[in-house]
Amino acid sequence: MVRSPAQPEGRTRTDKARRTLSIFGATGSIGVSTADVVLQHRDSFDVEVVTAQRRAEELAETAIRLGAKHAVIGDPDRLEVLRARLAGTGIGVAAGPAAIVEAASRPVDLAVAAIVGAAGLEPTLAAIDAGADIALANKECMVCAGGLFNRRAAAASVRVLPVDSEHDAIFQSLEANNLHAVERITITASGGPFRTATLDEMRRATPAEALKHPRWAMGPKISIDSATMMNKGLELIEAHHLFDIESARLDVLVHPQSIVHGFVTYSDGSVVAQLGVADMRIPISHCLNWPRRVETATPRLDLATVGMLSFEKPDLQRFPALRVARTALENGDWATNILNAANEVAVQAFLDGAIGYLEIAATVEAVLDVATGTVGGTELDTLEAVLALDREGRRLAAERIDSRGRRAG
């Protein structure tokens, strides 16, 4: 859970002139933006570890540019490429999932958790157990195991800083002495590529169309989640765990200009919002340097040029994933775990051409219905329990997709 900014740290590492960092998912969009922020303030950071799953060449280049001590590739088949690229640099290399978890156990001040999907959970928990504060860009950590994640963070006395632009906006908008007076937290959504599409158009949507976000270039999984608005459902769940606020006081508004990233409504009617251009280096810089603010080489917001800000309620008929995610949130951690697992499988099936676009949310909802009668109420008090339930969610989703394919054939 994000702690009140006014709460004493009990430690001094956030006041250090130089901070040690690890970057998990260094070749993804968040990792690349993080490297840019670090390079802008090279005297403020020492990089211990950078990791990636398969992009060995890009990982080697990043490790050299940042002066990292270690580089770890998740896919063992890419180890020799990484080793060759880093020969003579003195940078240590390793490969495999276990090596990534071991790297996360190295002592640092701050670990940037940017591995996409449930695969990021184990290394992020390892970093917590090692005492690192977490710059969290992996929403699945909270979605798969929010209760366990928060308990482990509290036990280790680490702080979780939200990198997602929406959650960082809320973090900036919360008033430390008035948390009791929060009436509602609202996150915004761009609306994705199908904001104005009809149901018939969405039914015929291709992966190429769904991947074409109107504003950002992102990885395929995140892009499809944006298209279905499942990303906002996952962000509601993440906000629940980050800010300790129930579903009824969480809201989503579609805001196509993507200038207002989130806002807090207080009991006296005041609304405090965070605005800025859509550039992930802004929330990343905020988290890496918090509680300080430092100059960042990002475009500045010119509201006169923007001219108009518009907002609309999400259409739950065209974007049912948001409704499905909120239902899962209200049913507890077991349901959000299943939701995330089924969604990852369904998204990949859509990208592979096995199901249609509208079947993504339908698959997730059907899996949740089945899981309610088989694993509903499962306690997630260990990492092993979390991973076992994740596997079950994936199995149920794959089974449903396979059965539909056989019927269609």
mmCIF file of C-alpha atoms in Angstrom:
data_model
loop_
_atom_site.group_PDB
_atom_site.id
_atom_site.type_symbol
_atom_site.label_atom_id
_atom_site.label_comp_id
_atom_site.label_asym_id
_atom_site.label_seq_id
_atom_site.Cartn_x
_atom_site.Cartn_y
_atom_site.Cartn_z
ATOM 1 C CA MET A 1 0.000 0.000 0.000
ATOM 2 C CA VAL A 2 1.220 3.521 -0.776
ATOM 3 C CA ARG A 3 1.928 5.205 2.523
ATOM 4 C CA SER A 4 1.061 8.780 3.305
ATOM 5 C CA PRO A 5 3.836 11.099 2.084
ATOM 6 C CA ALA A 6 3.923 12.659 5.561
ATOM 7 C CA GLN A 7 4.597 9.361 7.293
ATOM 8 C CA PRO A 8 8.176 9.125 8.655
ATOM 9 C CA GLU A 9 10.368 6.807 6.646
ATOM 10 C CA GLY A 10 12.251 5.274 9.509
ATOM 11 C CA ARG A 11 15.200 5.195 7.105
ATOM 12 C CA THR A 12 17.199 7.742 5.187
ATOM 13 C CA ARG A 13 17.659 6.128 1.789
ATOM 14 C CA THR A 14 15.162 8.432 0.023
ATOM 15 C CA ASP A 15 17.329 11.354 1.118
ATOM 16 C CA LYS A 16 20.561 9.897 -0.282
ATOM 17 C CA ALA A 17 22.405 11.955 -2.879
ATOM 18 C CA ARG A 18 22.953 8.785 -4.952
ATOM 19 C CA ARG A 19 20.516 5.909 -5.053
ATOM 20 C CA THR A 20 21.157 2.357 -6.177
ATOM 21 C CA LEU A 21 18.668 0.952 -8.681
ATOM 22 C CA SER A 22 17.670 -2.309 -10.287
ATOM 23 C CA ILE A 23 15.532 -2.216 -13.442
ATOM 24 C CA PHE A 24 13.456 -5.313 -14.173
ATOM 25 C CA GLY A 25 12.080 -5.263 -17.707
ATOM 26 C CA ALA A 26 14.740 -2.858 -18.917
ATOM 27 C CA THR A 27 14.059 -3.252 -22.646
ATOM 28 C CA GLY A 28 10.305 -2.609 -22.479
ATOM 29 C CA SER A 29 8.729 0.819 -22.846
ATOM 30 C CA ILE A 30 8.887 1.565 -19.111
ATOM 31 C CA GLY A 31 12.455 0.301 -18.876
ATOM 32 C CA VAL A 32 13.573 2.425 -21.819
ATOM 33 C CA SER A 33 11.959 5.531 -20.306
ATOM 34 C CA THR A 34 13.544 4.726 -16.939
ATOM 35 C CA ALA A 35 16.971 4.524 -18.561
ATOM 36 C CA ASP A 36 16.385 7.914 -20.151
ATOM 37 C CA VAL A 37 15.534 9.460 -16.769
ATOM 38 C CA VAL A 38 18.612 7.868 -15.176
ATOM 39 C CA LEU A 39 20.884 9.144 -17.936
ATOM 40 C CA GLN A 40 19.510 12.669 -17.525
ATOM 41 C CA HIS A 41 20.680 12.555 -13.888
ATOM 42 C CA ARG A 42 23.659 10.243 -14.124
ATOM 43 C CA ASP A 43 25.209 11.555 -10.900
ATOM 44 C CA SER A 44 22.137 10.571 -8.880
ATOM 45 C CA PHE A 45 21.938 6.830 -9.599
ATOM 46 C CA ASP A 46 24.080 3.703 -9.561
ATOM 47 C CA VAL A 47 22.519 0.812 -11.480
ATOM 48 C CA GLU A 48 23.045 -2.619 -9.965
ATOM 49 C CA VAL A 49 21.038 -4.899 -12.271
ATOM 50 C CA VAL A 50 19.126 -4.698 -15.545
ATOM 51 C CA THR A 51 16.996 -7.575 -16.855
ATOM 52 C CA ALA A 52 15.011 -8.528 -19.947
ATOM 53 C CA GLN A 53 13.263 -11.646 -21.190
ATOM 54 C CA ARG A 54 14.608 -12.139 -24.736
ATOM 55 C CA ARG A 55 16.106 -8.931 -26.143
ATOM 56 C CA ALA A 56 19.733 -9.744 -25.398
ATOM 57 C CA GLU A 57 21.214 -7.177 -27.763
ATOM 58 C CA GLU A 58 19.105 -4.331 -26.363
ATOM 59 C CA LEU A 59 19.793 -5.475 -22.808
ATOM 60 C CA ALA A 60 23.551 -5.431 -23.399
ATOM 61 C CA GLU A 61 23.366 -1.931 -24.859
ATOM 62 C CA THR A 62 21.289 -0.715 -21.915
ATOM 63 C CA ALA A 63 23.667 -2.272 -19.390
ATOM 64 C CA ILE A 64 26.640 -0.541 -21.010
ATOM 65 C CA ARG A 65 24.918 2.840 -21.263
ATOM 66 C CA LEU A 66 23.807 2.743 -17.623
ATOM 67 C CA GLY A 67 27.041 1.276 -16.279
ATOM 68 C CA ALA A 68 25.120 -1.607 -14.694
ATOM 69 C CA LYS A 69 27.031 -4.176 -12.677
ATOM 70 C CA HIS A 70 24.918 -7.133 -13.825
ATOM 71 C CA ALA A 71 22.675 -8.032 -16.764
ATOM 72 C CA VAL A 72 20.267 -10.983 -16.610
ATOM 73 C CA ILE A 73 18.283 -12.445 -19.506
ATOM 74 C CA GLY A 74 15.207 -14.519 -18.736
ATOM 75 C CA ASP A 75 15.523 -16.839 -21.737
ATOM 76 C CA PRO A 76 18.563 -19.120 -21.259
ATOM 77 C CA ASP A 77 18.805 -19.577 -25.033
ATOM 78 C CA ARG A 78 19.816 -15.910 -25.305
ATOM 79 C CA LEU A 79 22.627 -16.106 -22.757
ATOM 80 C CA GLU A 80 25.466 -16.570 -25.255
ATOM 81 C CA VAL A 81 24.329 -13.561 -27.263
ATOM 82 C CA LEU A 82 24.316 -11.469 -24.086
ATOM 83 C CA ARG A 83 27.692 -12.836 -23.001
ATOM 84 C CA ALA A 84 29.256 -12.033 -26.364
ATOM 85 C CA ARG A 85 27.853 -8.493 -26.423
ATOM 86 C CA LEU A 86 29.198 -7.798 -22.912
ATOM 87 C CA ALA A 87 32.573 -9.496 -23.279
ATOM 88 C CA GLY A 88 35.332 -7.343 -21.835
ATOM 89 C CA THR A 89 32.982 -4.882 -20.125
ATOM 90 C CA GLY A 90 33.220 -6.374 -16.639
ATOM 91 C CA ILE A 91 29.415 -6.587 -16.465
ATOM 92 C CA GLY A 92 28.257 -9.860 -14.931
ATOM 93 C CA VAL A 93 25.806 -11.971 -16.939
ATOM 94 C CA ALA A 94 23.300 -14.687 -16.022
ATOM 95 C CA ALA A 95 20.176 -16.265 -17.489
ATOM 96 C CA GLY A 96 16.947 -17.960 -16.496
ATOM 97 C CA PRO A 97 13.986 -17.207 -14.224
ATOM 98 C CA ALA A 98 15.899 -18.226 -11.098
ATOM 99 C CA ALA A 99 18.708 -15.832 -12.029
ATOM 100 C CA ILE A 100 16.213 -12.969 -12.315
ATOM 101 C CA VAL A 101 14.848 -13.758 -8.848
ATOM 102 C CA GLU A 102 18.413 -13.935 -7.492
ATOM 103 C CA ALA A 103 19.177 -10.588 -9.093
ATOM 104 C CA ALA A 104 16.101 -9.127 -7.400
ATOM 105 C CA SER A 105 17.553 -10.198 -4.055
ATOM 106 C CA ARG A 106 20.585 -7.945 -4.462
ATOM 107 C CA PRO A 107 20.463 -4.985 -2.063
ATOM 108 C CA VAL A 108 19.432 -1.708 -3.710
ATOM 109 C CA ASP A 109 17.560 1.390 -2.631
ATOM 110 C CA LEU A 110 14.896 1.105 -5.319
ATOM 111 C CA ALA A 111 13.782 -1.647 -7.702
ATOM 112 C CA VAL A 112 11.847 -0.660 -10.826
ATOM 113 C CA ALA A 113 9.327 -3.466 -11.364
ATOM 114 C CA ALA A 114 8.476 -3.306 -15.080
ATOM 115 C CA ILE A 115 8.258 -6.969 -16.098
ATOM 116 C CA VAL A 116 4.951 -7.423 -17.924
ATOM 117 C CA GLY A 117 2.371 -9.849 -16.560
ATOM 118 C CA ALA A 118 2.281 -12.319 -13.697
ATOM 119 C CA ALA A 119 5.922 -13.213 -14.430
ATOM 120 C CA GLY A 120 6.898 -10.048 -12.572
ATOM 121 C CA LEU A 121 5.423 -11.134 -9.246
ATOM 122 C CA GLU A 122 8.159 -13.437 -7.918
ATOM 123 C CA PRO A 123 11.131 -11.114 -8.602
ATOM 124 C CA THR A 124 9.224 -8.133 -7.205
ATOM 125 C CA LEU A 125 8.471 -10.016 -3.985
ATOM 126 C CA ALA A 126 12.140 -11.013 -3.815
ATOM 127 C CA ALA A 127 13.125 -7.349 -4.088
ATOM 128 C CA ILE A 128 10.686 -6.491 -1.291
ATOM 129 C CA ASP A 129 12.129 -9.212 0.929
ATOM 130 C CA ALA A 130 15.597 -7.800 0.246
ATOM 131 C CA GLY A 131 14.421 -4.426 1.571
ATOM 132 C CA ALA A 132 14.200 -2.451 -1.669
ATOM 133 C CA ASP A 133 11.560 0.202 -2.155
ATOM 134 C CA ILE A 134 9.495 -0.608 -5.240
ATOM 135 C CA ALA A 135 8.744 1.651 -8.198
ATOM 136 C CA LEU A 136 5.794 -0.414 -9.358
ATOM 137 C CA ALA A 137 5.017 -0.489 -13.074
ATOM 138 C CA ASN A 138 3.674 -4.042 -13.030
ATOM 139 C CA LYS A 139 -0.006 -3.788 -12.117
ATOM 140 C CA GLU A 140 -0.336 -7.573 -12.208
ATOM 141 C CA CYS A 141 1.578 -7.804 -8.914
ATOM 142 C CA MET A 142 -1.362 -6.142 -7.180
ATOM 143 C CA VAL A 143 -3.987 -7.840 -9.321
ATOM 144 C CA CYS A 144 -2.629 -11.369 -8.765
ATOM 145 C CA ALA A 145 -1.700 -11.015 -5.118
ATOM 146 C CA GLY A 146 -2.508 -7.588 -3.723
ATOM 147 C CA GLY A 147 -3.081 -8.754 -0.154
ATOM 148 C CA LEU A 148 0.089 -10.857 -0.047
ATOM 149 C CA PHE A 149 2.078 -8.095 -1.757
ATOM 150 C CA ASN A 150 1.025 -5.482 0.804
ATOM 151 C CA ARG A 151 1.672 -7.787 3.751
ATOM 152 C CA ARG A 152 5.182 -8.561 2.511
ATOM 153 C CA ALA A 153 5.881 -4.869 1.871
ATOM 154 C CA ALA A 154 4.683 -3.934 5.357
ATOM 155 C CA ALA A 155 6.750 -6.688 6.968
ATOM 156 C CA ALA A 156 9.874 -5.451 5.173
ATOM 157 C CA SER A 157 9.044 -1.772 5.873
ATOM 158 C CA VAL A 158 9.405 -0.889 2.201
ATOM 159 C CA ARG A 159 7.559 1.784 0.319
ATOM 160 C CA VAL A 160 5.643 1.108 -2.893
ATOM 161 C CA LEU A 161 5.687 4.020 -5.339
ATOM 162 C CA PRO A 162 3.239 3.759 -8.274
ATOM 163 C CA VAL A 163 4.784 4.320 -11.708
ATOM 164 C CA ASP A 164 1.570 3.965 -13.737
ATOM 165 C CA SER A 165 0.667 7.498 -14.754
ATOM 166 C CA GLU A 166 -2.847 7.203 -13.320
ATOM 167 C CA HIS A 167 -1.759 5.913 -9.928
ATOM 168 C CA ASP A 168 1.145 8.327 -9.715
ATOM 169 C CA ALA A 169 -1.382 11.103 -10.400
ATOM 170 C CA ILE A 170 -3.460 9.907 -7.450
ATOM 171 C CA PHE A 171 -0.335 9.663 -5.288
ATOM 172 C CA GLN A 172 0.474 13.281 -6.120
ATOM 173 C CA SER A 173 -3.121 14.398 -5.492
ATOM 174 C CA LEU A 174 -3.537 12.796 -2.072
ATOM 175 C CA GLU A 175 -3.171 15.158 0.867
ATOM 176 C CA ALA A 176 -1.319 13.429 3.686
ATOM 177 C CA ASN A 177 -3.360 14.949 6.485
ATOM 178 C CA ASN A 178 -6.729 14.476 4.784
ATOM 179 C CA LEU A 179 -6.759 10.833 3.740
ATOM 180 C CA HIS A 180 -9.829 10.305 5.921
ATOM 181 C CA ALA A 181 -11.693 12.900 3.831
ATOM 182 C CA VAL A 182 -11.246 11.169 0.450
ATOM 183 C CA GLU A 183 -14.680 10.725 -1.111
ATOM 184 C CA ARG A 184 -13.696 9.274 -4.464
ATOM 185 C CA ILE A 185 -10.638 8.418 -6.540
ATOM 186 C CA THR A 186 -10.954 8.677 -10.322
ATOM 187 C CA ILE A 187 -8.530 7.385 -12.926
ATOM 188 C CA THR A 188 -8.775 8.366 -16.558
ATOM 189 C CA ALA A 189 -8.689 6.347 -19.769
ATOM 190 C CA SER A 190 -7.787 7.413 -23.281
ATOM 191 C CA GLY A 191 -10.491 5.151 -24.703
ATOM 192 C CA GLY A 192 -8.020 3.278 -26.892
ATOM 193 C CA PRO A 193 -8.390 2.590 -30.619
ATOM 194 C CA PHE A 194 -12.080 1.621 -30.401
ATOM 195 C CA ARG A 195 -13.433 4.495 -28.305
ATOM 196 C CA THR A 196 -15.983 5.456 -30.974
ATOM 197 C CA ALA A 197 -16.295 2.070 -32.719
ATOM 198 C CA THR A 198 -19.610 0.217 -32.955
ATOM 199 C CA LEU A 199 -20.070 -3.287 -31.597
ATOM 200 C CA ASP A 200 -20.157 -4.638 -35.150
ATOM 201 C CA GLU A 201 -16.861 -2.928 -35.933
ATOM 202 C CA MET A 202 -15.344 -4.302 -32.739
ATOM 203 C CA ARG A 203 -16.619 -7.785 -33.540
ATOM 204 C CA ARG A 204 -14.661 -7.677 -36.818
ATOM 205 C CA ALA A 205 -11.572 -6.026 -35.313
ATOM 206 C CA THR A 206 -8.203 -7.516 -36.232
ATOM 207 C CA PRO A 207 -5.153 -7.714 -33.972
ATOM 208 C CA ALA A 208 -3.439 -5.074 -36.133
ATOM 209 C CA GLU A 209 -6.337 -2.672 -35.550
ATOM 210 C CA ALA A 210 -6.452 -3.374 -31.820
ATOM 211 C CA LEU A 211 -2.703 -2.826 -31.494
ATOM 212 C CA LYS A 212 -2.907 0.621 -33.104
ATOM 213 C CA HIS A 213 -3.259 2.893 -30.083
ATOM 214 C CA PRO A 214 -4.117 6.485 -31.018
ATOM 215 C CA ARG A 215 -1.506 7.974 -28.687
ATOM 216 C CA TRP A 216 1.161 5.522 -27.549
ATOM 217 C CA ALA A 217 3.389 2.764 -28.848
ATOM 218 C CA MET A 218 3.258 -0.015 -26.274
ATOM 219 C CA GLY A 219 3.865 -3.738 -26.073
ATOM 220 C CA PRO A 220 1.215 -6.080 -27.532
ATOM 221 C CA LYS A 221 -0.292 -7.237 -24.218
ATOM 222 C CA ILE A 222 -0.687 -3.698 -22.844
ATOM 223 C CA SER A 223 -2.001 -2.436 -26.179
ATOM 224 C CA ILE A 224 -4.754 -5.062 -26.325
ATOM 225 C CA ASP A 225 -5.671 -4.389 -22.688
ATOM 226 C CA SER A 226 -6.016 -0.731 -23.614
ATOM 227 C CA ALA A 227 -8.243 -1.620 -26.561
ATOM 228 C CA THR A 228 -10.590 -3.713 -24.394
ATOM 229 C CA MET A 229 -10.264 -1.323 -21.423
ATOM 230 C CA MET A 230 -9.235 -4.295 -19.295
ATOM 231 C CA ASN A 231 -6.233 -2.140 -18.418
ATOM 232 C CA LYS A 232 -8.576 0.213 -16.550
ATOM 233 C CA GLY A 233 -10.147 -2.721 -14.757
ATOM 234 C CA LEU A 234 -6.707 -3.874 -13.656
ATOM 235 C CA GLU A 235 -5.904 -0.304 -12.598
ATOM 236 C CA LEU A 236 -9.045 -0.155 -10.432
ATOM 237 C CA ILE A 237 -7.862 -3.298 -8.663
ATOM 238 C CA GLU A 238 -4.374 -1.854 -8.286
ATOM 239 C CA ALA A 239 -5.791 1.404 -6.887
ATOM 240 C CA HIS A 240 -7.800 -0.556 -4.335
ATOM 241 C CA HIS A 241 -4.616 -2.139 -2.980
ATOM 242 C CA LEU A 242 -2.339 0.870 -3.354
ATOM 243 C CA PHE A 243 -4.632 3.356 -1.628
ATOM 244 C CA ASP A 244 -6.702 1.055 0.610
ATOM 245 C CA ILE A 245 -9.997 2.180 -0.870
ATOM 246 C CA GLU A 246 -13.022 0.056 -1.701
ATOM 247 C CA SER A 247 -14.534 -0.440 -5.151
ATOM 248 C CA ALA A 248 -17.541 1.818 -4.498
ATOM 249 C CA ARG A 249 -15.237 4.848 -4.159
ATOM 250 C CA LEU A 250 -13.231 4.115 -7.313
ATOM 251 C CA ASP A 251 -14.226 5.446 -10.699
ATOM 252 C CA VAL A 252 -13.085 5.607 -14.344
ATOM 253 C CA LEU A 253 -13.668 8.419 -16.830
ATOM 254 C CA VAL A 254 -12.736 8.357 -20.509
ATOM 255 C CA HIS A 255 -10.593 11.391 -21.311
ATOM 256 C CA PRO A 256 -9.350 11.272 -24.924
ATOM 257 C CA GLN A 257 -6.833 14.115 -24.557
ATOM 258 C CA SER A 258 -4.917 12.171 -21.844
ATOM 259 C CA ILE A 259 -3.957 15.359 -20.013
ATOM 260 C CA VAL A 260 -5.673 14.742 -16.664
ATOM 261 C CA HIS A 261 -4.275 11.427 -15.447
ATOM 262 C CA GLY A 262 -6.259 11.078 -12.243
ATOM 263 C CA PHE A 263 -7.944 13.070 -9.507
ATOM 264 C CA VAL A 264 -9.171 12.872 -5.945
ATOM 265 C CA THR A 265 -12.524 14.217 -4.791
ATOM 266 C CA TYR A 266 -12.667 15.236 -1.129
ATOM 267 C CA SER A 267 -15.669 15.337 1.192
ATOM 268 C CA ASP A 268 -15.868 19.148 1.027
ATOM 269 C CA GLY A 269 -16.323 19.011 -2.766
ATOM 270 C CA SER A 270 -12.750 19.961 -3.625
ATOM 271 C CA VAL A 271 -11.143 18.074 -6.504
ATOM 272 C CA VAL A 272 -7.351 17.783 -6.714
ATOM 273 C CA ALA A 273 -5.967 16.534 -10.035
ATOM 274 C CA GLN A 274 -2.586 15.913 -11.650
ATOM 275 C CA LEU A 275 -2.156 17.112 -15.234
ATOM 276 C CA GLY A 276 0.696 16.682 -17.659
ATOM 277 C CA VAL A 277 1.622 15.633 -21.162
ATOM 278 C CA ALA A 278 1.400 11.924 -21.869
ATOM 279 C CA ASP A 279 5.042 11.056 -21.240
ATOM 280 C CA MET A 280 5.940 8.201 -18.898
ATOM 281 C CA ARG A 281 9.211 9.876 -17.960
ATOM 282 C CA ILE A 282 7.210 12.235 -15.742
ATOM 283 C CA PRO A 283 5.801 9.621 -13.304
ATOM 284 C CA ILE A 284 9.027 7.616 -13.532
ATOM 285 C CA SER A 285 11.087 10.652 -12.549
ATOM 286 C CA HIS A 286 8.666 11.402 -9.722
ATOM 287 C CA CYS A 287 9.068 7.884 -8.308
ATOM 288 C CA LEU A 288 12.831 7.594 -8.821
ATOM 289 C CA ASN A 289 13.512 10.918 -7.131
ATOM 290 C CA TRP A 290 10.690 11.073 -4.574
ATOM 291 C CA PRO A 291 10.303 13.037 -2.310
ATOM 292 C CA ARG A 292 12.465 15.430 -4.347
ATOM 293 C CA ARG A 293 11.441 16.841 -7.701
ATOM 294 C CA VAL A 294 14.113 17.270 -10.337
ATOM 295 C CA GLU A 295 14.158 18.757 -13.803
ATOM 296 C CA THR A 296 13.125 16.278 -16.486
ATOM 297 C CA ALA A 297 13.565 16.779 -20.224
ATOM 298 C CA THR A 298 9.933 16.269 -21.152
ATOM 299 C CA PRO A 299 7.549 18.475 -23.149
ATOM 300 C CA ARG A 300 5.662 21.002 -21.021
ATOM 301 C CA LEU A 301 1.892 21.147 -20.910
ATOM 302 C CA ASP A 302 0.403 24.129 -22.749
ATOM 303 C CA LEU A 303 -3.295 24.206 -21.907
ATOM 304 C CA ALA A 304 -3.977 27.084 -24.274
ATOM 305 C CA THR A 305 -2.740 24.935 -27.142
ATOM 306 C CA VAL A 306 -4.728 21.927 -25.945
ATOM 307 C CA GLY A 307 -7.781 24.172 -25.870
ATOM 308 C CA MET A 308 -10.374 21.683 -24.632
ATOM 309 C CA LEU A 309 -10.525 18.819 -22.152
ATOM 310 C CA SER A 310 -13.436 16.388 -22.480
ATOM 311 C CA PHE A 311 -14.677 13.521 -20.333
ATOM 312 C CA GLU A 312 -17.227 10.759 -20.791
ATOM 313 C CA LYS A 313 -18.407 7.723 -18.909
ATOM 314 C CA PRO A 314 -17.163 4.378 -20.238
ATOM 315 C CA ASP A 315 -19.682 2.336 -22.210
ATOM 316 C CA LEU A 316 -19.880 -0.981 -20.372
ATOM 317 C CA GLN A 317 -21.804 -2.616 -23.200
ATOM 318 C CA ARG A 318 -18.972 -2.051 -25.671
ATOM 319 C CA PHE A 319 -16.254 -2.444 -23.027
ATOM 320 C CA PRO A 320 -17.520 -5.211 -20.700
ATOM 321 C CA ALA A 321 -14.000 -5.987 -19.455
ATOM 322 C CA LEU A 322 -14.272 -3.034 -17.096
ATOM 323 C CA ARG A 323 -17.449 -4.456 -15.547
ATOM 324 C CA VAL A 324 -15.926 -7.949 -15.304
ATOM 325 C CA ALA A 325 -12.835 -6.582 -13.555
ATOM 326 C CA ARG A 326 -14.867 -4.616 -11.029
ATOM 327 C CA THR A 327 -16.907 -7.732 -10.207
ATOM 328 C CA ALA A 328 -13.684 -9.644 -9.639
ATOM 329 C CA LEU A 329 -12.404 -6.881 -7.359
ATOM 330 C CA GLU A 330 -15.539 -7.103 -5.244
ATOM 331 C CA ASN A 331 -15.123 -10.899 -4.945
ATOM 332 C CA GLY A 332 -11.577 -10.732 -3.578
ATOM 333 C CA ASP A 333 -7.979 -11.648 -4.370
ATOM 334 C CA TRP A 334 -8.755 -15.142 -5.679
ATOM 335 C CA ALA A 335 -11.069 -13.663 -8.325
ATOM 336 C CA THR A 336 -8.659 -10.953 -9.466
ATOM 337 C CA ASN A 337 -5.937 -13.599 -9.747
ATOM 338 C CA ILE A 338 -8.146 -15.709 -12.015
ATOM 339 C CA LEU A 339 -9.170 -12.593 -13.953
ATOM 340 C CA ASN A 340 -5.559 -11.718 -14.724
ATOM 341 C CA ALA A 341 -4.565 -15.271 -15.694
ATOM 342 C CA ALA A 342 -7.566 -15.753 -17.970
ATOM 343 C CA ASN A 343 -7.051 -12.354 -19.563
ATOM 344 C CA GLU A 344 -3.391 -13.048 -20.394
ATOM 345 C CA VAL A 345 -4.379 -16.303 -22.101
ATOM 346 C CA ALA A 346 -7.310 -14.714 -23.940
ATOM 347 C CA VAL A 347 -5.232 -11.774 -25.174
ATOM 348 C CA GLN A 348 -2.594 -14.114 -26.579
ATOM 349 C CA ALA A 349 -5.310 -16.235 -28.206
ATOM 350 C CA PHE A 350 -6.686 -13.119 -29.916
ATOM 351 C CA LEU A 351 -3.229 -12.120 -31.116
ATOM 352 C CA ASP A 352 -2.778 -15.660 -32.461
ATOM 353 C CA GLY A 353 -6.112 -15.511 -34.310
ATOM 354 C CA ALA A 354 -7.765 -18.200 -32.188
ATOM 355 C CA ILE A 355 -10.596 -15.984 -30.890
ATOM 356 C CA GLY A 356 -12.212 -12.702 -31.870
ATOM 357 C CA TYR A 357 -11.736 -9.372 -30.161
ATOM 358 C CA LEU A 358 -15.076 -9.441 -28.327
ATOM 359 C CA GLU A 359 -14.331 -12.956 -27.101
ATOM 360 C CA ILE A 360 -11.484 -11.710 -24.892
ATOM 361 C CA ALA A 361 -13.761 -10.304 -22.182
ATOM 362 C CA ALA A 362 -16.326 -13.063 -22.754
ATOM 363 C CA THR A 363 -13.661 -15.704 -22.138
ATOM 364 C CA VAL A 364 -12.494 -14.036 -18.931
ATOM 365 C CA GLU A 365 -16.054 -13.738 -17.617
ATOM 366 C CA ALA A 366 -16.830 -17.372 -18.425
ATOM 367 C CA VAL A 367 -13.662 -18.553 -16.676
ATOM 368 C CA LEU A 368 -14.555 -16.521 -13.595
ATOM 369 C CA ASP A 369 -18.008 -18.101 -13.549
ATOM 370 C CA VAL A 370 -16.502 -21.601 -13.623
ATOM 371 C CA ALA A 371 -13.794 -20.742 -11.090
ATOM 372 C CA THR A 372 -16.362 -19.415 -8.624
ATOM 373 C CA GLY A 373 -17.646 -22.963 -8.170
ATOM 374 C CA THR A 374 -14.254 -24.659 -8.088
ATOM 375 C CA VAL A 375 -11.678 -22.388 -6.479
ATOM 376 C CA GLY A 376 -13.793 -19.496 -5.189
ATOM 377 C CA GLY A 377 -12.588 -18.211 -1.818
ATOM 378 C CA THR A 378 -9.085 -19.690 -2.118
ATOM 379 C CA GLU A 379 -6.751 -18.039 0.395
ATOM 380 C CA LEU A 380 -3.670 -16.511 -1.192
ATOM 381 C CA ASP A 381 -1.326 -16.354 1.779
ATOM 382 C CA THR A 382 1.797 -17.710 0.055
ATOM 383 C CA LEU A 383 3.512 -17.201 -3.279
ATOM 384 C CA GLU A 384 2.972 -20.880 -4.029
ATOM 385 C CA ALA A 385 -0.787 -20.482 -3.563
ATOM 386 C CA VAL A 386 -0.802 -17.434 -5.820
ATOM 387 C CA LEU A 387 1.101 -19.225 -8.589
ATOM 388 C CA ALA A 388 -1.032 -22.377 -8.283
ATOM 389 C CA LEU A 389 -4.239 -20.368 -8.706
ATOM 390 C CA ASP A 390 -2.685 -18.483 -11.619
ATOM 391 C CA ARG A 391 -1.944 -21.802 -13.322
ATOM 392 C CA GLU A 392 -5.536 -22.926 -12.756
ATOM 393 C CA GLY A 393 -6.890 -19.734 -14.294
ATOM 394 C CA ARG A 394 -4.694 -20.242 -17.343
ATOM 395 C CA ARG A 395 -5.773 -23.874 -17.632
ATOM 396 C CA LEU A 396 -9.451 -22.984 -17.493
ATOM 397 C CA ALA A 397 -9.008 -20.240 -20.096
ATOM 398 C CA ALA A 398 -7.036 -22.471 -22.459
ATOM 399 C CA GLU A 399 -9.608 -25.240 -22.039
ATOM 400 C CA ARG A 400 -12.461 -22.901 -22.926
ATOM 401 C CA ILE A 401 -10.652 -21.493 -25.962
ATOM 402 C CA ASP A 402 -9.729 -24.984 -27.192
ATOM 403 C CA SER A 403 -13.298 -26.243 -26.777
ATOM 404 C CA ARG A 404 -14.689 -23.285 -28.737
ATOM 405 C CA GLY A 405 -12.164 -23.945 -31.478
ATOM 406 C CA ARG A 406 -13.212 -27.609 -31.690
ATOM 407 C CA ARG A 407 -16.884 -26.635 -31.900
ATOM 408 C CA ALA A 408 -16.119 -24.088 -34.615
ATOM 409 C CA GLY A 409 -14.181 -26.718 -36.541
#
